[in-house]
Amino acid sequence: SCDASLLLDTANGIKSEKTSSRSFGMRNFKYINTIKLALEKECPMKVSCADIVALSARDGFVLLGGPRVEMKTGRKDSKESYIAEVEDFIPNHNDSIPSVLSRFQSIGIDTEGTVALLGAHSIGRVHCTNIVHRIYPTVDPTLDPEYANYLKRRCPSPEPNPKAVQYARNDRITPMLLDNMYYKNILSHKGLLLVDQQLVSDPDTYPFVKMMAADNAYFHEQFSKALLILSENNPLTEEQGEIRRDCRYVNRN
């Protein structure tokens, strides 16, 4: 949900969602704090952390080559963490496609939209911890052999140190563009995560993979629609939430 619960640090009886294994690899929360500090100087207690997260996603999409998506504002921040619910609602990198589709469908995003949202894996990088099961002790047969060798060079140990900087880029060709190269890669058996490659083998998602690989504008259109739905999922309004003074902590009135 769009309530900035993820941003809460462990404090005052709250256990942060950042400590969940599903949040592994998330970083650079400092930028959210920088934005919030600047906003508080100009407009104290007017802009929620939840709105900052949503609008940052909007602007990040533009900076990575996508179109601008007009988003609503007015979200409130949660007054609690939902760490107990994180594993039940956040799809995992090795979940089956039916499971991933079901998770997204529960908030109104259809199969086409889910395939588009996974295109976010066109950018960023993945820690070896989430990759090694595809290359050790044997190589996943759905991986292109040359690509598998690249992954082994990036992740030389089957037991990587989760605190070490060991990773592979999601897309080696256009790493800083959110584009349809992701779909071209998985059609060539160069999907980094298991969930990526399964989009090709699942009959419900494969047709959309082919369409998005062939048409970047179509991918951007579907990604924009799905991003908008995601940004409006179960927002807190009025007395349900608050506008935090500091995104890391619940207000102490």
PDB file of C-alpha atoms in Angstrom:
ATOM      1  CA  SER A   1       0.000   0.000   0.000  1.00  0.00           C
ATOM      2  CA  CYS A   2       1.052   3.599  -0.564  1.00  0.00           C
ATOM      3  CA  ASP A   3       1.509   4.597   3.070  1.00  0.00           C
ATOM      4  CA  ALA A   4       5.306   4.841   3.483  1.00  0.00           C
ATOM      5  CA  SER A   5       5.301   2.123   6.152  1.00  0.00           C
ATOM      6  CA  LEU A   6       8.532   0.776   4.611  1.00  0.00           C
ATOM      7  CA  LEU A   7      10.381   3.967   5.555  1.00  0.00           C
ATOM      8  CA  LEU A   8       9.908   3.514   9.310  1.00  0.00           C
ATOM      9  CA  ASP A   9      13.032   2.596  11.274  1.00  0.00           C
ATOM     10  CA  THR A  10      12.961   0.224  14.220  1.00  0.00           C
ATOM     11  CA  ALA A  11      12.117   2.426  17.219  1.00  0.00           C
ATOM     12  CA  ASN A  12       9.514   2.961  19.932  1.00  0.00           C
ATOM     13  CA  GLY A  13       8.085  -0.545  19.695  1.00  0.00           C
ATOM     14  CA  ILE A  14       8.023  -0.563  15.887  1.00  0.00           C
ATOM     15  CA  LYS A  15      10.035  -3.185  13.965  1.00  0.00           C
ATOM     16  CA  SER A  16      11.039  -1.856  10.576  1.00  0.00           C
ATOM     17  CA  GLU A  17       9.933  -3.555   7.364  1.00  0.00           C
ATOM     18  CA  LYS A  18      13.481  -2.881   6.162  1.00  0.00           C
ATOM     19  CA  THR A  19      14.591  -5.830   8.318  1.00  0.00           C
ATOM     20  CA  SER A  20      12.499  -8.306   6.301  1.00  0.00           C
ATOM     21  CA  SER A  21      14.286 -10.577   3.832  1.00  0.00           C
ATOM     22  CA  ARG A  22      11.875  -9.254   1.191  1.00  0.00           C
ATOM     23  CA  SER A  23      13.475  -5.830   1.629  1.00  0.00           C
ATOM     24  CA  PHE A  24      16.989  -7.171   1.025  1.00  0.00           C
ATOM     25  CA  GLY A  25      18.937  -4.888  -1.300  1.00  0.00           C
ATOM     26  CA  MET A  26      16.779  -1.804  -0.792  1.00  0.00           C
ATOM     27  CA  ARG A  27      19.017   1.161  -0.149  1.00  0.00           C
ATOM     28  CA  ASN A  28      19.469   4.919  -0.537  1.00  0.00           C
ATOM     29  CA  PHE A  29      16.580   5.823   1.747  1.00  0.00           C
ATOM     30  CA  LYS A  30      18.716   8.877   2.534  1.00  0.00           C
ATOM     31  CA  TYR A  31      17.403  10.561  -0.602  1.00  0.00           C
ATOM     32  CA  ILE A  32      13.833  10.360   0.657  1.00  0.00           C
ATOM     33  CA  ASN A  33      14.998  11.972   3.877  1.00  0.00           C
ATOM     34  CA  THR A  34      16.748  14.744   1.903  1.00  0.00           C
ATOM     35  CA  ILE A  35      13.576  15.483  -0.072  1.00  0.00           C
ATOM     36  CA  LYS A  36      11.475  15.476   3.084  1.00  0.00           C
ATOM     37  CA  LEU A  37      13.858  17.882   4.847  1.00  0.00           C
ATOM     38  CA  ALA A  38      13.671  20.328   1.936  1.00  0.00           C
ATOM     39  CA  LEU A  39       9.868  20.132   1.835  1.00  0.00           C
ATOM     40  CA  GLU A  40       9.548  20.673   5.583  1.00  0.00           C
ATOM     41  CA  LYS A  41      11.566  23.895   5.261  1.00  0.00           C
ATOM     42  CA  GLU A  42       9.249  25.222   2.552  1.00  0.00           C
ATOM     43  CA  CYS A  43       5.878  23.705   3.492  1.00  0.00           C
ATOM     44  CA  PRO A  44       5.913  22.272   7.031  1.00  0.00           C
ATOM     45  CA  MET A  45       3.645  19.247   7.573  1.00  0.00           C
ATOM     46  CA  LYS A  46       2.006  19.514   4.147  1.00  0.00           C
ATOM     47  CA  VAL A  47       3.554  16.724   2.063  1.00  0.00           C
ATOM     48  CA  SER A  48       3.495  13.116   3.253  1.00  0.00           C
ATOM     49  CA  CYS A  49       6.335  10.645   2.900  1.00  0.00           C
ATOM     50  CA  ALA A  50       3.917   8.422   0.973  1.00  0.00           C
ATOM     51  CA  ASP A  51       3.427  11.161  -1.630  1.00  0.00           C
ATOM     52  CA  ILE A  52       7.200  11.644  -1.831  1.00  0.00           C
ATOM     53  CA  VAL A  53       7.678   7.949  -2.613  1.00  0.00           C
ATOM     54  CA  ALA A  54       4.932   7.896  -5.256  1.00  0.00           C
ATOM     55  CA  LEU A  55       6.062  11.098  -6.973  1.00  0.00           C
ATOM     56  CA  SER A  56       9.696   9.987  -6.844  1.00  0.00           C
ATOM     57  CA  ALA A  57       8.666   6.857  -8.756  1.00  0.00           C
ATOM     58  CA  ARG A  58       6.854   9.073 -11.268  1.00  0.00           C
ATOM     59  CA  ASP A  59       9.881  11.308 -11.774  1.00  0.00           C
ATOM     60  CA  GLY A  60      12.315   8.397 -11.790  1.00  0.00           C
ATOM     61  CA  PHE A  61      10.370   6.873 -14.686  1.00  0.00           C
ATOM     62  CA  VAL A  62      10.798  10.098 -16.667  1.00  0.00           C
ATOM     63  CA  LEU A  63      14.526  10.344 -15.871  1.00  0.00           C
ATOM     64  CA  LEU A  64      14.928   6.753 -17.122  1.00  0.00           C
ATOM     65  CA  GLY A  65      13.352   7.512 -20.488  1.00  0.00           C
ATOM     66  CA  GLY A  66       9.648   6.967 -19.838  1.00  0.00           C
ATOM     67  CA  PRO A  67       6.643   9.273 -20.198  1.00  0.00           C
ATOM     68  CA  ARG A  68       5.270  11.390 -17.351  1.00  0.00           C
ATOM     69  CA  VAL A  69       2.407   9.805 -15.431  1.00  0.00           C
ATOM     70  CA  GLU A  70       0.054  12.236 -13.710  1.00  0.00           C
ATOM     71  CA  MET A  71      -0.500  11.066 -10.143  1.00  0.00           C
ATOM     72  CA  LYS A  72      -2.882  12.119  -7.420  1.00  0.00           C
ATOM     73  CA  THR A  73      -1.560  13.392  -4.108  1.00  0.00           C
ATOM     74  CA  GLY A  74      -3.011  13.522  -0.619  1.00  0.00           C
ATOM     75  CA  ARG A  75      -1.831  10.184   0.728  1.00  0.00           C
ATOM     76  CA  LYS A  76      -1.198   9.946   4.459  1.00  0.00           C
ATOM     77  CA  ASP A  77       1.609   8.074   6.201  1.00  0.00           C
ATOM     78  CA  SER A  78       0.999   4.971   8.270  1.00  0.00           C
ATOM     79  CA  LYS A  79       1.336   5.063  12.042  1.00  0.00           C
ATOM     80  CA  GLU A  80       2.661   1.505  12.178  1.00  0.00           C
ATOM     81  CA  SER A  81       4.858  -1.045  10.452  1.00  0.00           C
ATOM     82  CA  TYR A  82       3.419  -4.066   8.668  1.00  0.00           C
ATOM     83  CA  ILE A  83       6.419  -6.372   8.767  1.00  0.00           C
ATOM     84  CA  ALA A  84       4.223  -9.378   9.573  1.00  0.00           C
ATOM     85  CA  GLU A  85       2.288  -8.858   6.346  1.00  0.00           C
ATOM     86  CA  VAL A  86       5.230  -8.162   4.037  1.00  0.00           C
ATOM     87  CA  GLU A  87       5.996 -11.783   3.149  1.00  0.00           C
ATOM     88  CA  ASP A  88       2.326 -12.531   2.513  1.00  0.00           C
ATOM     89  CA  PHE A  89       1.771  -9.684   0.070  1.00  0.00           C
ATOM     90  CA  ILE A  90       5.072  -8.835  -1.636  1.00  0.00           C
ATOM     91  CA  PRO A  91       5.916 -11.148  -4.577  1.00  0.00           C
ATOM     92  CA  ASN A  92       9.301 -12.849  -4.359  1.00  0.00           C
ATOM     93  CA  HIS A  93      11.938 -13.293  -7.070  1.00  0.00           C
ATOM     94  CA  ASN A  94      11.461 -17.065  -7.216  1.00  0.00           C
ATOM     95  CA  ASP A  95       7.667 -17.218  -6.951  1.00  0.00           C
ATOM     96  CA  SER A  96       5.686 -18.956  -9.669  1.00  0.00           C
ATOM     97  CA  ILE A  97       4.032 -16.784 -12.309  1.00  0.00           C
ATOM     98  CA  PRO A  98       0.487 -17.789 -11.217  1.00  0.00           C
ATOM     99  CA  SER A  99       1.389 -16.649  -7.684  1.00  0.00           C
ATOM    100  CA  VAL A 100       2.796 -13.322  -8.916  1.00  0.00           C
ATOM    101  CA  LEU A 101      -0.238 -12.734 -11.142  1.00  0.00           C
ATOM    102  CA  SER A 102      -2.575 -13.476  -8.246  1.00  0.00           C
ATOM    103  CA  ARG A 103      -0.790 -10.977  -5.969  1.00  0.00           C
ATOM    104  CA  PHE A 104      -1.086  -8.182  -8.502  1.00  0.00           C
ATOM    105  CA  GLN A 105      -4.630  -9.087  -9.527  1.00  0.00           C
ATOM    106  CA  SER A 106      -5.680  -8.694  -5.903  1.00  0.00           C
ATOM    107  CA  ILE A 107      -4.994  -4.954  -6.225  1.00  0.00           C
ATOM    108  CA  GLY A 108      -6.486  -4.553  -9.680  1.00  0.00           C
ATOM    109  CA  ILE A 109      -3.495  -5.077 -11.964  1.00  0.00           C
ATOM    110  CA  ASP A 110      -4.179  -7.579 -14.743  1.00  0.00           C
ATOM    111  CA  THR A 111      -1.775  -9.944 -16.512  1.00  0.00           C
ATOM    112  CA  GLU A 112      -0.749  -7.366 -19.105  1.00  0.00           C
ATOM    113  CA  GLY A 113      -0.030  -4.826 -16.374  1.00  0.00           C
ATOM    114  CA  THR A 114       1.945  -7.327 -14.301  1.00  0.00           C
ATOM    115  CA  VAL A 115       4.170  -8.212 -17.259  1.00  0.00           C
ATOM    116  CA  ALA A 116       4.732  -4.490 -17.790  1.00  0.00           C
ATOM    117  CA  LEU A 117       5.600  -3.816 -14.139  1.00  0.00           C
ATOM    118  CA  LEU A 118       8.188  -6.604 -14.140  1.00  0.00           C
ATOM    119  CA  GLY A 119       9.816  -4.567 -16.910  1.00  0.00           C
ATOM    120  CA  ALA A 120      11.133  -2.383 -14.089  1.00  0.00           C
ATOM    121  CA  HIS A 121      13.818  -5.077 -13.970  1.00  0.00           C
ATOM    122  CA  SER A 122      15.180  -3.350 -17.071  1.00  0.00           C
ATOM    123  CA  ILE A 123      17.228  -1.230 -14.662  1.00  0.00           C
ATOM    124  CA  GLY A 124      19.084  -1.723 -11.404  1.00  0.00           C
ATOM    125  CA  ARG A 125      21.056  -4.669 -10.183  1.00  0.00           C
ATOM    126  CA  VAL A 126      20.549  -7.871  -8.209  1.00  0.00           C
ATOM    127  CA  HIS A 127      22.728  -9.207  -5.397  1.00  0.00           C
ATOM    128  CA  CYS A 128      24.351 -12.583  -5.988  1.00  0.00           C
ATOM    129  CA  THR A 129      22.388 -13.968  -3.034  1.00  0.00           C
ATOM    130  CA  ASN A 130      19.283 -13.939  -5.251  1.00  0.00           C
ATOM    131  CA  ILE A 131      21.050 -15.333  -8.324  1.00  0.00           C
ATOM    132  CA  VAL A 132      23.315 -18.198  -7.271  1.00  0.00           C
ATOM    133  CA  HIS A 133      20.537 -20.787  -7.084  1.00  0.00           C
ATOM    134  CA  ARG A 134      20.290 -20.493 -10.882  1.00  0.00           C
ATOM    135  CA  ILE A 135      23.969 -21.260 -11.510  1.00  0.00           C
ATOM    136  CA  TYR A 136      25.011 -23.543  -8.625  1.00  0.00           C
ATOM    137  CA  PRO A 137      25.411 -26.488  -8.236  1.00  0.00           C
ATOM    138  CA  THR A 138      24.233 -26.799 -11.839  1.00  0.00           C
ATOM    139  CA  VAL A 139      23.195 -24.145 -14.342  1.00  0.00           C
ATOM    140  CA  ASP A 140      19.499 -23.572 -14.889  1.00  0.00           C
ATOM    141  CA  PRO A 141      18.859 -25.071 -18.370  1.00  0.00           C
ATOM    142  CA  THR A 142      16.702 -22.058 -19.303  1.00  0.00           C
ATOM    143  CA  LEU A 143      19.775 -19.780 -19.070  1.00  0.00           C
ATOM    144  CA  ASP A 144      21.784 -18.907 -22.162  1.00  0.00           C
ATOM    145  CA  PRO A 145      25.201 -20.609 -21.608  1.00  0.00           C
ATOM    146  CA  GLU A 146      27.211 -17.464 -22.361  1.00  0.00           C
ATOM    147  CA  TYR A 147      25.024 -15.466 -19.998  1.00  0.00           C
ATOM    148  CA  ALA A 148      25.403 -18.144 -17.328  1.00  0.00           C
ATOM    149  CA  ASN A 149      29.179 -17.794 -17.612  1.00  0.00           C
ATOM    150  CA  TYR A 150      28.844 -14.038 -17.151  1.00  0.00           C
ATOM    151  CA  LEU A 151      26.799 -14.628 -13.995  1.00  0.00           C
ATOM    152  CA  LYS A 152      29.417 -17.026 -12.671  1.00  0.00           C
ATOM    153  CA  ARG A 153      32.085 -14.370 -13.164  1.00  0.00           C
ATOM    154  CA  ARG A 154      29.932 -11.885 -11.265  1.00  0.00           C
ATOM    155  CA  CYS A 155      29.043 -14.438  -8.587  1.00  0.00           C
ATOM    156  CA  PRO A 156      32.024 -16.815  -8.241  1.00  0.00           C
ATOM    157  CA  SER A 157      30.834 -18.413  -5.000  1.00  0.00           C
ATOM    158  CA  PRO A 158      27.641 -20.446  -4.405  1.00  0.00           C
ATOM    159  CA  GLU A 159      27.496 -18.877  -0.943  1.00  0.00           C
ATOM    160  CA  PRO A 160      27.977 -15.128  -1.420  1.00  0.00           C
ATOM    161  CA  ASN A 161      28.357 -12.797   1.529  1.00  0.00           C
ATOM    162  CA  PRO A 162      25.078 -10.845   1.740  1.00  0.00           C
ATOM    163  CA  LYS A 163      26.987  -7.821   3.075  1.00  0.00           C
ATOM    164  CA  ALA A 164      29.483  -7.786   0.206  1.00  0.00           C
ATOM    165  CA  VAL A 165      29.002  -5.768  -2.964  1.00  0.00           C
ATOM    166  CA  GLN A 166      28.433  -8.713  -5.275  1.00  0.00           C
ATOM    167  CA  TYR A 167      25.832  -8.198  -7.957  1.00  0.00           C
ATOM    168  CA  ALA A 168      24.881  -8.434 -11.618  1.00  0.00           C
ATOM    169  CA  ARG A 169      23.069  -5.779 -13.601  1.00  0.00           C
ATOM    170  CA  ASN A 170      19.540  -6.508 -14.717  1.00  0.00           C
ATOM    171  CA  ASP A 171      20.319  -5.255 -18.221  1.00  0.00           C
ATOM    172  CA  ARG A 172      23.865  -5.012 -19.565  1.00  0.00           C
ATOM    173  CA  ILE A 173      22.866  -3.286 -22.827  1.00  0.00           C
ATOM    174  CA  THR A 174      20.774  -0.274 -21.722  1.00  0.00           C
ATOM    175  CA  PRO A 175      21.275  -0.334 -17.937  1.00  0.00           C
ATOM    176  CA  MET A 176      20.037   3.206 -17.318  1.00  0.00           C
ATOM    177  CA  LEU A 177      16.958   3.126 -19.549  1.00  0.00           C
ATOM    178  CA  LEU A 178      13.618   1.712 -18.478  1.00  0.00           C
ATOM    179  CA  ASP A 179      12.915   0.184 -21.861  1.00  0.00           C
ATOM    180  CA  ASN A 180      11.844  -3.006 -23.574  1.00  0.00           C
ATOM    181  CA  MET A 181      15.366  -4.451 -23.706  1.00  0.00           C
ATOM    182  CA  TYR A 182      14.264  -6.463 -20.663  1.00  0.00           C
ATOM    183  CA  TYR A 183      11.808  -8.419 -22.813  1.00  0.00           C
ATOM    184  CA  LYS A 184      14.340  -8.940 -25.582  1.00  0.00           C
ATOM    185  CA  ASN A 185      16.745 -10.305 -22.987  1.00  0.00           C
ATOM    186  CA  ILE A 186      14.335 -12.842 -21.526  1.00  0.00           C
ATOM    187  CA  LEU A 187      13.323 -14.003 -25.006  1.00  0.00           C
ATOM    188  CA  SER A 188      17.045 -14.696 -25.514  1.00  0.00           C
ATOM    189  CA  HIS A 189      17.150 -16.666 -22.224  1.00  0.00           C
ATOM    190  CA  LYS A 190      19.038 -13.903 -20.434  1.00  0.00           C
ATOM    191  CA  GLY A 191      16.580 -13.312 -17.617  1.00  0.00           C
ATOM    192  CA  LEU A 192      18.448 -12.530 -14.414  1.00  0.00           C
ATOM    193  CA  LEU A 193      15.846 -13.712 -11.900  1.00  0.00           C
ATOM    194  CA  LEU A 194      13.801 -16.880 -12.072  1.00  0.00           C
ATOM    195  CA  VAL A 195      10.572 -14.889 -12.166  1.00  0.00           C
ATOM    196  CA  ASP A 196      11.879 -12.981 -15.201  1.00  0.00           C
ATOM    197  CA  GLN A 197      12.593 -16.088 -17.235  1.00  0.00           C
ATOM    198  CA  GLN A 198       9.309 -17.711 -16.259  1.00  0.00           C
ATOM    199  CA  LEU A 199       7.427 -14.939 -18.075  1.00  0.00           C
ATOM    200  CA  VAL A 200       8.548 -16.624 -21.293  1.00  0.00           C
ATOM    201  CA  SER A 201       7.547 -20.149 -20.335  1.00  0.00           C
ATOM    202  CA  ASP A 202       4.104 -19.255 -18.976  1.00  0.00           C
ATOM    203  CA  PRO A 203       1.406 -19.273 -21.703  1.00  0.00           C
ATOM    204  CA  ASP A 204      -0.536 -16.442 -20.040  1.00  0.00           C
ATOM    205  CA  THR A 205       2.380 -14.011 -19.996  1.00  0.00           C
ATOM    206  CA  TYR A 206       4.385 -15.034 -23.074  1.00  0.00           C
ATOM    207  CA  PRO A 207       2.190 -13.195 -25.632  1.00  0.00           C
ATOM    208  CA  PHE A 208       2.624  -9.917 -23.724  1.00  0.00           C
ATOM    209  CA  VAL A 209       6.385 -10.470 -23.498  1.00  0.00           C
ATOM    210  CA  LYS A 210       6.553 -10.773 -27.293  1.00  0.00           C
ATOM    211  CA  MET A 211       4.414  -7.672 -27.802  1.00  0.00           C
ATOM    212  CA  MET A 212       6.469  -5.563 -25.401  1.00  0.00           C
ATOM    213  CA  ALA A 213       9.750  -6.788 -26.883  1.00  0.00           C
ATOM    214  CA  ALA A 214       8.526  -5.634 -30.281  1.00  0.00           C
ATOM    215  CA  ASP A 215       7.156  -2.226 -29.239  1.00  0.00           C
ATOM    216  CA  ASN A 216       8.783   0.028 -26.644  1.00  0.00           C
ATOM    217  CA  ALA A 217       5.939   2.562 -26.812  1.00  0.00           C
ATOM    218  CA  TYR A 218       3.422  -0.163 -26.006  1.00  0.00           C
ATOM    219  CA  PHE A 219       5.553  -1.242 -23.032  1.00  0.00           C
ATOM    220  CA  HIS A 220       5.717   2.332 -21.737  1.00  0.00           C
ATOM    221  CA  GLU A 221       1.958   2.728 -22.144  1.00  0.00           C
ATOM    222  CA  GLN A 222       1.176  -0.431 -20.173  1.00  0.00           C
ATOM    223  CA  PHE A 223       3.820   0.318 -17.542  1.00  0.00           C
ATOM    224  CA  SER A 224       2.335   3.787 -17.043  1.00  0.00           C
ATOM    225  CA  LYS A 225      -1.165   2.384 -16.537  1.00  0.00           C
ATOM    226  CA  ALA A 226       0.015  -0.246 -14.055  1.00  0.00           C
ATOM    227  CA  LEU A 227       2.214   2.246 -12.183  1.00  0.00           C
ATOM    228  CA  LEU A 228      -0.780   4.538 -11.736  1.00  0.00           C
ATOM    229  CA  ILE A 229      -2.903   1.700 -10.311  1.00  0.00           C
ATOM    230  CA  LEU A 230      -0.053   0.742  -7.991  1.00  0.00           C
ATOM    231  CA  SER A 231       0.305   4.346  -6.825  1.00  0.00           C
ATOM    232  CA  GLU A 232      -3.351   4.449  -5.781  1.00  0.00           C
ATOM    233  CA  ASN A 233      -3.455   1.129  -3.944  1.00  0.00           C
ATOM    234  CA  ASN A 234      -5.207   1.422  -0.603  1.00  0.00           C
ATOM    235  CA  PRO A 235      -4.047   4.925   0.389  1.00  0.00           C
ATOM    236  CA  LEU A 236      -4.595   6.216   3.901  1.00  0.00           C
ATOM    237  CA  THR A 237      -6.642   9.382   4.120  1.00  0.00           C
ATOM    238  CA  GLU A 238      -7.929  11.768   6.780  1.00  0.00           C
ATOM    239  CA  GLU A 239      -7.599  10.299  10.288  1.00  0.00           C
ATOM    240  CA  GLN A 240      -6.365   6.885   9.125  1.00  0.00           C
ATOM    241  CA  GLY A 241      -2.829   8.199   8.912  1.00  0.00           C
ATOM    242  CA  GLU A 242      -0.698  11.269   9.448  1.00  0.00           C
ATOM    243  CA  ILE A 243       1.942  13.410   7.765  1.00  0.00           C
ATOM    244  CA  ARG A 244       5.199  12.450   9.424  1.00  0.00           C
ATOM    245  CA  ARG A 245       7.675  15.139  10.373  1.00  0.00           C
ATOM    246  CA  ASP A 246      10.463  12.633   9.760  1.00  0.00           C
ATOM    247  CA  CYS A 247       9.862   9.744   7.373  1.00  0.00           C
ATOM    248  CA  ARG A 248      11.776   7.388   9.669  1.00  0.00           C
ATOM    249  CA  TYR A 249       9.563   7.793  12.722  1.00  0.00           C
ATOM    250  CA  VAL A 250       5.888   8.055  13.679  1.00  0.00           C
ATOM    251  CA  ASN A 251       4.980  11.483  15.051  1.00  0.00           C
ATOM    252  CA  ARG A 252       5.032  11.771  18.821  1.00  0.00           C
ATOM    253  CA  ASN A 253       2.290  14.241  19.631  1.00  0.00           C
TER     254      ASN A 253
END
